[in-house]
């Protein structure tokens, strides 16, 4: 079954219902906020398995996944599928951090045979285009399946692994299936600047907003409908059941597995679309602490930064003066001063506006503030505008307002590909 960007909403038949038309799910009769237990979300994999893997029948299957590819009872999907005669799983493809998750940021596990299953594991990290298509061809698979938990931010690289794998599957003539999982910070809205394609890298290949507010299946449909250059691609997506756009991760009933070493909790994901911008500065973004992306700081920063940030009275968030000593990354083994970000009301918290406000106040309250020499901030924001406006003395509202037209256009485009209410 080939799904177009509109066909996904109209596919018929038993597998069409599984892959495309499952309802948005319901809450208990007591409703949200009452303390009643929400109906458990079933992931794309859970629904695929419950159907006996019918969508994969007669296919040699390879899967792009990592430690987040788990069942609701925390078994890994590769370990579940491998001994099951109903599916012919023959290869695994590992992204950044690796299939079993042993590598830190900017690393992978390479090519090896998985000790638990004996399956060949191929490395996809930093591969794209024909070289990645050649990996799929060499593996001998007919269908490439993608099942990885995303974090909801444009610069979280798994969605670009998805994009690159879709392009490569089209080049190699392979079918592509996406098993959906929740956006952990809800799918309510798209936020932040939209990438200028001149700044495309592995932390942002194409023109989406900094916080996209989409699931991986929705992104796959968007990529296929708007951005893929390789054609044709036979694409199927398997929807979740029970997930609503307003759900935070702790409302899904699903277990959380850190999708990367510095994304330990859903609370990390909540702030990440804004505070990851500090990777583009000379301040620590909290790597090497137990609260990455919630702790920010540098040597020489003092109480004035927290005071300046709190004075803005940003909705849903407060800032505590904090001191910490990272065990690795920036300022390893040295005590630094800064802030801890405390989200007090996630319903109104805007992570991107908060990240911009923290950049503005850091630059104004600490004379040592500097951008990374390679202007990495431009890759993270997808343009030069954020950096140059802050350098010129713009305040938070001015910086945020500068991307309003681009964001409105992306939001309008995004609506066409949303699968859930």
Short mmCIF file of C-alpha atoms in Angstrom, two decimals:
data_model
loop_
_atom_site.label_atom_id
_atom_site.label_comp_id
_atom_site.label_asym_id
_atom_site.label_seq_id
_atom_site.Cartn_x
_atom_site.Cartn_y
_atom_site.Cartn_z
CA UNK A 1 0.00 0.00 0.00
CA UNK A 2 1.52 3.29 -1.08
CA UNK A 3 0.40 6.23 1.00
CA UNK A 4 0.42 9.74 -0.36
CA UNK A 5 0.15 12.74 1.91
CA UNK A 6 -3.64 12.60 1.54
CA UNK A 7 -3.97 8.86 0.91
CA UNK A 8 -2.92 8.12 4.47
CA UNK A 9 -6.22 9.55 5.64
CA UNK A 10 -8.31 7.59 3.19
CA UNK A 11 -6.67 4.14 3.06
CA UNK A 12 -9.17 1.32 3.31
CA UNK A 13 -9.19 -2.35 4.27
CA UNK A 14 -7.99 -4.03 7.44
CA UNK A 15 -4.37 -2.97 7.10
CA UNK A 16 -5.48 0.45 5.89
CA UNK A 17 -7.29 0.88 9.17
CA UNK A 18 -4.21 -0.17 11.09
CA UNK A 19 -1.79 1.93 9.12
CA UNK A 20 -3.82 5.01 8.56
CA UNK A 21 -7.16 5.49 10.23
CA UNK A 22 -6.99 4.59 13.91
CA UNK A 23 -8.92 7.04 16.05
CA UNK A 24 -7.39 9.57 18.41
CA UNK A 25 -8.25 7.66 21.57
CA UNK A 26 -10.31 8.58 24.58
CA UNK A 27 -9.80 9.61 28.15
CA UNK A 28 -11.58 8.04 31.07
CA UNK A 29 -15.07 9.33 31.82
CA UNK A 30 -13.78 11.45 34.69
CA UNK A 31 -11.78 13.53 32.18
CA UNK A 32 -8.36 15.13 32.18
CA UNK A 33 -6.96 16.65 35.32
CA UNK A 34 -9.16 14.59 37.64
CA UNK A 35 -6.50 12.09 38.63
CA UNK A 36 -8.27 9.36 36.64
CA UNK A 37 -6.05 6.97 34.69
CA UNK A 38 -5.78 7.76 30.98
CA UNK A 39 -6.32 5.03 28.43
CA UNK A 40 -2.90 3.55 27.66
CA UNK A 41 -1.44 4.70 24.35
CA UNK A 42 -0.57 1.89 21.96
CA UNK A 43 2.43 2.67 19.78
CA UNK A 44 2.71 1.88 16.13
CA UNK A 45 4.77 -1.18 16.97
CA UNK A 46 2.28 -2.45 19.55
CA UNK A 47 -0.48 -2.22 16.95
CA UNK A 48 1.64 -3.82 14.23
CA UNK A 49 2.49 -6.76 16.50
CA UNK A 50 -1.13 -7.16 17.62
CA UNK A 51 -2.08 -7.52 13.96
CA UNK A 52 0.45 -10.32 13.52
CA UNK A 53 2.88 -8.19 11.47
CA UNK A 54 0.54 -8.46 8.49
CA UNK A 55 1.92 -5.24 6.98
CA UNK A 56 5.34 -6.93 6.73
CA UNK A 57 4.22 -10.33 5.44
CA UNK A 58 6.47 -11.87 2.81
CA UNK A 59 9.16 -9.19 3.24
CA UNK A 60 12.76 -9.33 4.41
CA UNK A 61 12.74 -6.60 7.03
CA UNK A 62 15.42 -4.29 8.38
CA UNK A 63 14.70 -1.87 11.21
CA UNK A 64 16.17 1.52 12.09
CA UNK A 65 15.94 1.73 15.87
CA UNK A 66 17.71 2.32 19.15
CA UNK A 67 17.04 1.65 22.86
CA UNK A 68 13.72 3.54 22.65
CA UNK A 69 12.27 0.90 20.34
CA UNK A 70 10.44 -0.91 23.11
CA UNK A 71 7.10 -2.55 23.76
CA UNK A 72 4.72 -1.34 26.45
CA UNK A 73 6.21 -3.96 28.80
CA UNK A 74 9.76 -2.71 28.02
CA UNK A 75 10.93 -5.56 25.81
CA UNK A 76 13.03 -4.35 22.90
CA UNK A 77 11.22 -4.74 19.61
CA UNK A 78 14.21 -6.39 17.92
CA UNK A 79 14.38 -9.00 20.67
CA UNK A 80 10.62 -9.53 20.31
CA UNK A 81 10.54 -9.72 16.51
CA UNK A 82 13.65 -11.81 15.96
CA UNK A 83 12.28 -15.16 17.24
CA UNK A 84 8.76 -14.58 15.83
CA UNK A 85 8.08 -16.66 12.72
CA UNK A 86 5.46 -14.17 11.52
CA UNK A 87 8.11 -11.61 10.58
CA UNK A 88 11.40 -12.08 8.75
CA UNK A 89 13.72 -9.64 10.51
CA UNK A 90 17.14 -9.85 8.86
CA UNK A 91 19.00 -6.61 9.69
CA UNK A 92 19.21 -3.68 12.11
CA UNK A 93 20.33 -0.13 11.30
CA UNK A 94 21.80 1.97 14.11
CA UNK A 95 21.58 5.82 14.27
CA UNK A 96 23.65 8.30 16.29
CA UNK A 97 24.41 6.79 19.73
CA UNK A 98 23.97 3.32 18.21
CA UNK A 99 21.33 0.58 18.15
CA UNK A 100 21.97 -0.45 21.76
CA UNK A 101 22.80 3.14 22.80
CA UNK A 102 26.41 2.80 23.92
CA UNK A 103 27.81 5.89 22.15
CA UNK A 104 27.79 9.52 23.35
CA UNK A 105 26.74 12.52 21.25
CA UNK A 106 28.49 12.59 17.90
CA UNK A 107 29.26 8.86 17.99
CA UNK A 108 27.88 5.52 16.83
CA UNK A 109 28.56 1.81 17.29
CA UNK A 110 29.78 0.95 13.80
CA UNK A 111 29.13 -2.31 11.95
CA UNK A 112 28.86 -5.44 14.10
CA UNK A 113 26.73 -8.51 14.76
CA UNK A 114 24.33 -8.09 17.66
CA UNK A 115 25.35 -10.54 20.43
CA UNK A 116 21.77 -11.05 21.62
CA UNK A 117 20.23 -11.97 18.26
CA UNK A 118 23.12 -12.54 15.87
CA UNK A 119 21.57 -10.00 13.48
CA UNK A 120 23.91 -7.79 11.44
CA UNK A 121 23.85 -4.19 12.66
CA UNK A 122 24.67 -1.53 10.08
CA UNK A 123 25.72 2.01 10.97
CA UNK A 124 23.64 4.83 9.43
CA UNK A 125 25.16 7.74 11.35
CA UNK A 126 26.38 10.55 9.06
CA UNK A 127 25.42 8.51 5.98
CA UNK A 128 22.91 9.82 3.48
CA UNK A 129 22.05 9.67 -0.21
CA UNK A 130 23.61 6.94 -2.31
CA UNK A 131 26.09 5.73 0.36
CA UNK A 132 23.17 5.03 2.71
CA UNK A 133 21.16 3.50 -0.15
CA UNK A 134 24.14 1.19 -0.74
CA UNK A 135 23.92 0.08 2.91
CA UNK A 136 20.26 -0.83 2.45
CA UNK A 137 21.07 -2.67 -0.78
CA UNK A 138 23.94 -4.61 0.83
CA UNK A 139 21.69 -5.66 3.71
CA UNK A 140 19.36 -7.51 1.33
CA UNK A 141 16.16 -6.22 2.95
CA UNK A 142 12.94 -5.52 1.06
CA UNK A 143 11.41 -3.17 3.65
CA UNK A 144 13.05 -0.66 5.98
CA UNK A 145 11.11 0.01 9.20
CA UNK A 146 11.72 3.08 11.38
CA UNK A 147 10.89 3.05 15.10
CA UNK A 148 12.69 5.63 17.29
CA UNK A 149 11.37 7.95 20.00
CA UNK A 150 11.83 11.59 19.02
CA UNK A 151 12.22 14.55 21.41
CA UNK A 152 10.20 17.13 19.46
CA UNK A 153 12.95 19.57 18.40
CA UNK A 154 14.30 20.23 14.90
CA UNK A 155 17.90 19.77 15.99
CA UNK A 156 17.32 16.35 17.55
CA UNK A 157 19.00 14.25 14.89
CA UNK A 158 16.74 11.18 14.76
CA UNK A 159 14.20 12.96 12.57
CA UNK A 160 16.95 13.62 10.05
CA UNK A 161 17.98 9.98 10.25
CA UNK A 162 14.34 9.38 9.28
CA UNK A 163 14.62 11.85 6.40
CA UNK A 164 17.94 10.44 5.16
CA UNK A 165 16.66 6.86 5.40
CA UNK A 166 13.54 7.75 3.43
CA UNK A 167 15.66 9.30 0.67
CA UNK A 168 18.00 6.29 0.67
CA UNK A 169 15.11 3.81 0.61
CA UNK A 170 13.71 5.54 -2.47
CA UNK A 171 17.12 5.41 -4.16
CA UNK A 172 17.51 1.73 -3.30
CA UNK A 173 13.96 0.80 -4.27
CA UNK A 174 13.04 -0.29 -0.75
CA UNK A 175 9.66 0.01 0.89
CA UNK A 176 9.58 2.23 4.00
CA UNK A 177 7.38 1.81 7.09
CA UNK A 178 7.23 4.25 10.01
CA UNK A 179 5.93 3.03 13.39
CA UNK A 180 4.63 6.01 15.29
CA UNK A 181 5.42 7.13 18.85
CA UNK A 182 4.32 10.22 20.82
CA UNK A 183 5.85 13.62 20.60
CA UNK A 184 6.83 13.81 24.29
CA UNK A 185 6.18 17.54 24.58
CA UNK A 186 2.74 17.34 22.90
CA UNK A 187 1.72 18.04 19.34
CA UNK A 188 -0.15 21.23 20.12
CA UNK A 189 1.81 23.80 18.20
CA UNK A 190 4.83 24.56 16.09
CA UNK A 191 7.18 27.09 17.72
CA UNK A 192 10.31 29.01 16.85
CA UNK A 193 12.19 29.99 13.72
CA UNK A 194 11.84 27.99 10.51
CA UNK A 195 15.08 26.71 8.99
CA UNK A 196 16.54 28.64 6.08
CA UNK A 197 17.68 25.84 3.70
CA UNK A 198 21.02 27.62 3.28
CA UNK A 199 21.74 26.45 6.84
CA UNK A 200 20.81 22.82 6.32
CA UNK A 201 22.90 20.31 8.31
CA UNK A 202 22.29 17.10 10.24
CA UNK A 203 20.73 19.22 13.00
CA UNK A 204 18.21 20.56 10.48
CA UNK A 205 17.94 19.32 6.92
CA UNK A 206 14.75 21.05 5.79
CA UNK A 207 12.38 23.96 6.43
CA UNK A 208 10.55 23.06 9.64
CA UNK A 209 10.22 25.05 12.85
CA UNK A 210 12.50 24.67 15.85
CA UNK A 211 9.79 22.86 17.87
CA UNK A 212 7.74 21.09 15.19
CA UNK A 213 4.86 19.71 17.27
CA UNK A 214 4.58 16.57 15.13
CA UNK A 215 5.04 12.83 15.56
CA UNK A 216 7.58 10.92 13.49
CA UNK A 217 4.83 9.47 11.28
CA UNK A 218 3.46 12.95 10.63
CA UNK A 219 6.96 14.18 9.84
CA UNK A 220 7.45 11.27 7.43
CA UNK A 221 4.30 12.31 5.57
CA UNK A 222 5.47 15.94 5.52
CA UNK A 223 8.92 14.94 4.25
CA UNK A 224 7.38 12.75 1.55
CA UNK A 225 4.88 15.39 0.51
CA UNK A 226 7.15 18.43 0.55
CA UNK A 227 10.87 17.71 0.62
CA UNK A 228 12.06 14.33 -0.70
CA UNK A 229 13.99 14.54 -3.94
CA UNK A 230 14.37 10.79 -4.56
CA UNK A 231 11.28 9.20 -6.14
CA UNK A 232 9.21 7.16 -5.89
CA UNK A 233 8.98 6.02 -2.26
CA UNK A 234 6.53 3.35 -1.15
CA UNK A 235 5.63 4.69 2.30
CA UNK A 236 3.39 3.25 5.01
CA UNK A 237 2.85 4.65 8.48
CA UNK A 238 1.34 2.78 11.43
CA UNK A 239 -0.48 5.17 13.71
CA UNK A 240 -0.77 5.06 17.47
CA UNK A 241 -4.10 4.63 19.17
CA UNK A 242 -5.04 6.55 22.29
CA UNK A 243 -2.74 9.53 21.74
CA UNK A 244 -4.04 13.09 21.63
CA UNK A 245 -2.14 16.19 20.54
CA UNK A 246 -2.48 17.67 24.02
CA UNK A 247 -0.76 14.71 25.74
CA UNK A 248 2.53 15.16 27.53
CA UNK A 249 4.57 11.97 27.76
CA UNK A 250 3.61 11.16 31.35
CA UNK A 251 -0.04 11.08 30.25
CA UNK A 252 0.52 8.28 27.73
CA UNK A 253 1.09 5.42 30.17
CA UNK A 254 4.19 4.46 28.15
CA UNK A 255 7.61 3.80 29.71
CA UNK A 256 10.29 6.42 29.09
CA UNK A 257 13.67 5.29 27.80
CA UNK A 258 16.27 8.05 27.34
CA UNK A 259 16.51 8.44 23.55
CA UNK A 260 20.08 9.70 24.00
CA UNK A 261 22.46 9.93 26.98
CA UNK A 262 21.65 13.58 27.67
CA UNK A 263 17.88 13.22 27.40
CA UNK A 264 17.30 11.36 30.69
CA UNK A 265 13.70 12.38 31.41
CA UNK A 266 10.60 13.79 29.70
CA UNK A 267 11.29 16.98 31.69
CA UNK A 268 14.57 17.32 29.78
CA UNK A 269 12.64 17.11 26.52
CA UNK A 270 10.31 19.86 27.74
CA UNK A 271 13.09 22.48 27.92
CA UNK A 272 15.37 21.10 25.20
CA UNK A 273 13.86 22.95 22.19
CA UNK A 274 14.99 26.21 23.80
CA UNK A 275 17.98 25.53 26.01
CA UNK A 276 19.82 23.41 23.45
CA UNK A 277 20.63 26.77 21.87
CA UNK A 278 23.35 27.10 24.51
CA UNK A 279 25.34 24.51 22.55
CA UNK A 280 26.02 27.47 20.26
CA UNK A 281 27.61 29.54 23.05
CA UNK A 282 30.58 29.34 25.40
CA UNK A 283 28.25 28.45 28.31
CA UNK A 284 27.63 24.90 29.48
CA UNK A 285 24.27 23.48 28.46
CA UNK A 286 24.44 21.12 31.43
CA UNK A 287 26.03 18.13 29.73
CA UNK A 288 27.94 16.17 32.34
CA UNK A 289 25.35 16.90 35.03
CA UNK A 290 22.24 15.04 36.17
CA UNK A 291 20.11 17.87 34.71
CA UNK A 292 21.34 18.48 31.15
CA UNK A 293 19.61 21.39 29.41
CA UNK A 294 17.99 22.40 32.71
CA UNK A 295 21.31 23.60 34.19
CA UNK A 296 23.15 26.31 32.25
CA UNK A 297 26.25 28.24 33.23
CA UNK A 298 29.88 29.25 32.93
CA UNK A 299 32.80 30.40 35.07
CA UNK A 300 32.18 33.98 36.12
CA UNK A 301 28.38 33.87 35.93
CA UNK A 302 26.65 34.88 39.17
CA UNK A 303 23.24 35.72 40.63
CA UNK A 304 22.61 38.54 38.17
CA UNK A 305 21.63 36.17 35.36
CA UNK A 306 18.85 34.44 37.30
CA UNK A 307 17.61 37.84 38.52
CA UNK A 308 17.49 39.23 34.97
CA UNK A 309 15.69 36.16 33.63
CA UNK A 310 13.13 36.15 36.45
CA UNK A 311 12.48 39.87 35.90
CA UNK A 312 11.00 39.02 32.47
CA UNK A 313 8.18 37.08 34.18
CA UNK A 314 8.03 34.49 31.41
CA UNK A 315 4.92 32.30 31.59
CA UNK A 316 5.20 28.98 33.39
CA UNK A 317 8.88 29.11 34.31
CA UNK A 318 11.24 30.39 37.00
CA UNK A 319 15.04 30.45 37.27
CA UNK A 320 17.15 29.50 40.27
CA UNK A 321 20.70 30.71 40.81
CA UNK A 322 22.74 27.50 40.55
CA UNK A 323 26.33 26.25 40.78
CA UNK A 324 27.55 22.95 39.36
CA UNK A 325 30.65 21.10 38.13
CA UNK A 326 30.16 19.14 34.88
CA UNK A 327 31.81 15.71 34.81
CA UNK A 328 32.42 15.99 31.04
CA UNK A 329 31.94 18.40 28.12
CA UNK A 330 32.35 22.16 28.72
CA UNK A 331 34.03 23.13 32.04
CA UNK A 332 34.70 19.51 32.92
CA UNK A 333 35.58 19.24 36.63
CA UNK A 334 35.29 23.00 37.21
CA UNK A 335 32.62 24.76 39.24
CA UNK A 336 30.50 27.16 37.23
CA UNK A 337 27.65 29.54 38.05
CA UNK A 338 24.40 29.92 36.23
CA UNK A 339 20.74 29.02 36.38
CA UNK A 340 18.50 26.02 36.75
CA UNK A 341 15.34 26.19 34.66
CA UNK A 342 12.24 25.23 36.66
CA UNK A 343 9.09 24.67 34.60
CA UNK A 344 6.20 25.48 36.93
CA UNK A 345 3.28 25.30 34.49
CA UNK A 346 3.97 23.27 31.38
CA UNK A 347 0.59 24.21 29.90
CA UNK A 348 1.75 27.77 29.23
CA UNK A 349 5.54 27.27 29.08
CA UNK A 350 7.12 28.20 25.73
CA UNK A 351 10.57 26.56 25.51
CA UNK A 352 11.77 28.51 22.46
CA UNK A 353 10.84 31.93 23.81
CA UNK A 354 12.48 30.89 27.10
CA UNK A 355 15.67 29.87 25.31
CA UNK A 356 15.84 33.19 23.49
CA UNK A 357 15.18 35.10 26.73
CA UNK A 358 18.02 33.24 28.44
CA UNK A 359 20.41 34.08 25.60
CA UNK A 360 19.42 37.75 25.74
CA UNK A 361 19.80 37.97 29.52
CA UNK A 362 23.03 35.95 29.59
CA UNK A 363 24.64 38.33 27.12
CA UNK A 364 23.44 41.38 29.06
CA UNK A 365 24.36 40.15 32.55
CA UNK A 366 27.73 38.45 31.89
CA UNK A 367 30.54 40.22 30.08
CA UNK A 368 32.17 36.92 29.11
CA UNK A 369 29.28 35.77 26.91
CA UNK A 370 30.33 34.64 23.43
CA UNK A 371 28.97 32.60 20.55
CA UNK A 372 30.89 29.52 19.48
CA UNK A 373 33.55 30.51 16.98
CA UNK A 374 31.97 28.39 14.24
CA UNK A 375 28.60 30.18 14.66
CA UNK A 376 26.95 26.88 15.52
CA UNK A 377 24.03 28.93 16.84
CA UNK A 378 23.11 29.69 13.22
CA UNK A 379 22.82 25.96 12.49
CA UNK A 380 20.66 25.43 15.58
CA UNK A 381 18.31 28.34 14.88
CA UNK A 382 18.43 27.80 11.12
CA UNK A 383 19.40 31.38 10.29
CA UNK A 384 21.72 34.27 11.20
CA UNK A 385 18.88 36.43 12.44
CA UNK A 386 18.79 35.26 16.07
CA UNK A 387 22.52 35.79 16.57
CA UNK A 388 22.72 39.13 14.81
CA UNK A 389 19.62 40.54 16.47
CA UNK A 390 20.83 39.59 19.95
CA UNK A 391 24.25 41.09 19.16
CA UNK A 392 22.50 44.29 18.07
CA UNK A 393 20.70 44.54 21.42
CA UNK A 394 17.24 43.25 20.45
CA UNK A 395 15.02 42.09 23.29
CA UNK A 396 13.18 38.79 23.50
CA UNK A 397 9.94 39.98 21.91
CA UNK A 398 11.78 41.53 18.97
CA UNK A 399 13.71 38.33 18.25
CA UNK A 400 10.62 36.13 18.56
CA UNK A 401 8.57 38.48 16.42
CA UNK A 402 11.11 38.30 13.59
CA UNK A 403 10.12 34.75 12.67
CA UNK A 404 6.33 35.16 12.92
CA UNK A 405 5.60 35.21 9.17
CA UNK A 406 7.76 32.15 8.42
CA UNK A 407 6.24 30.28 11.35
CA UNK A 408 2.68 31.08 10.25
CA UNK A 409 3.45 29.69 6.79
CA UNK A 410 4.92 26.51 8.24
CA UNK A 411 1.96 26.04 10.57
CA UNK A 412 -0.41 26.24 7.61
CA UNK A 413 1.61 23.64 5.68
CA UNK A 414 1.92 21.38 8.73
CA UNK A 415 -1.85 21.07 9.17
CA UNK A 416 -2.16 18.97 6.03
CA UNK A 417 -0.10 16.16 7.55
CA UNK A 418 -1.48 15.89 11.09
CA UNK A 419 -2.97 12.48 11.94
CA UNK A 420 -4.33 13.09 15.45
CA UNK A 421 -6.69 15.53 17.11
#
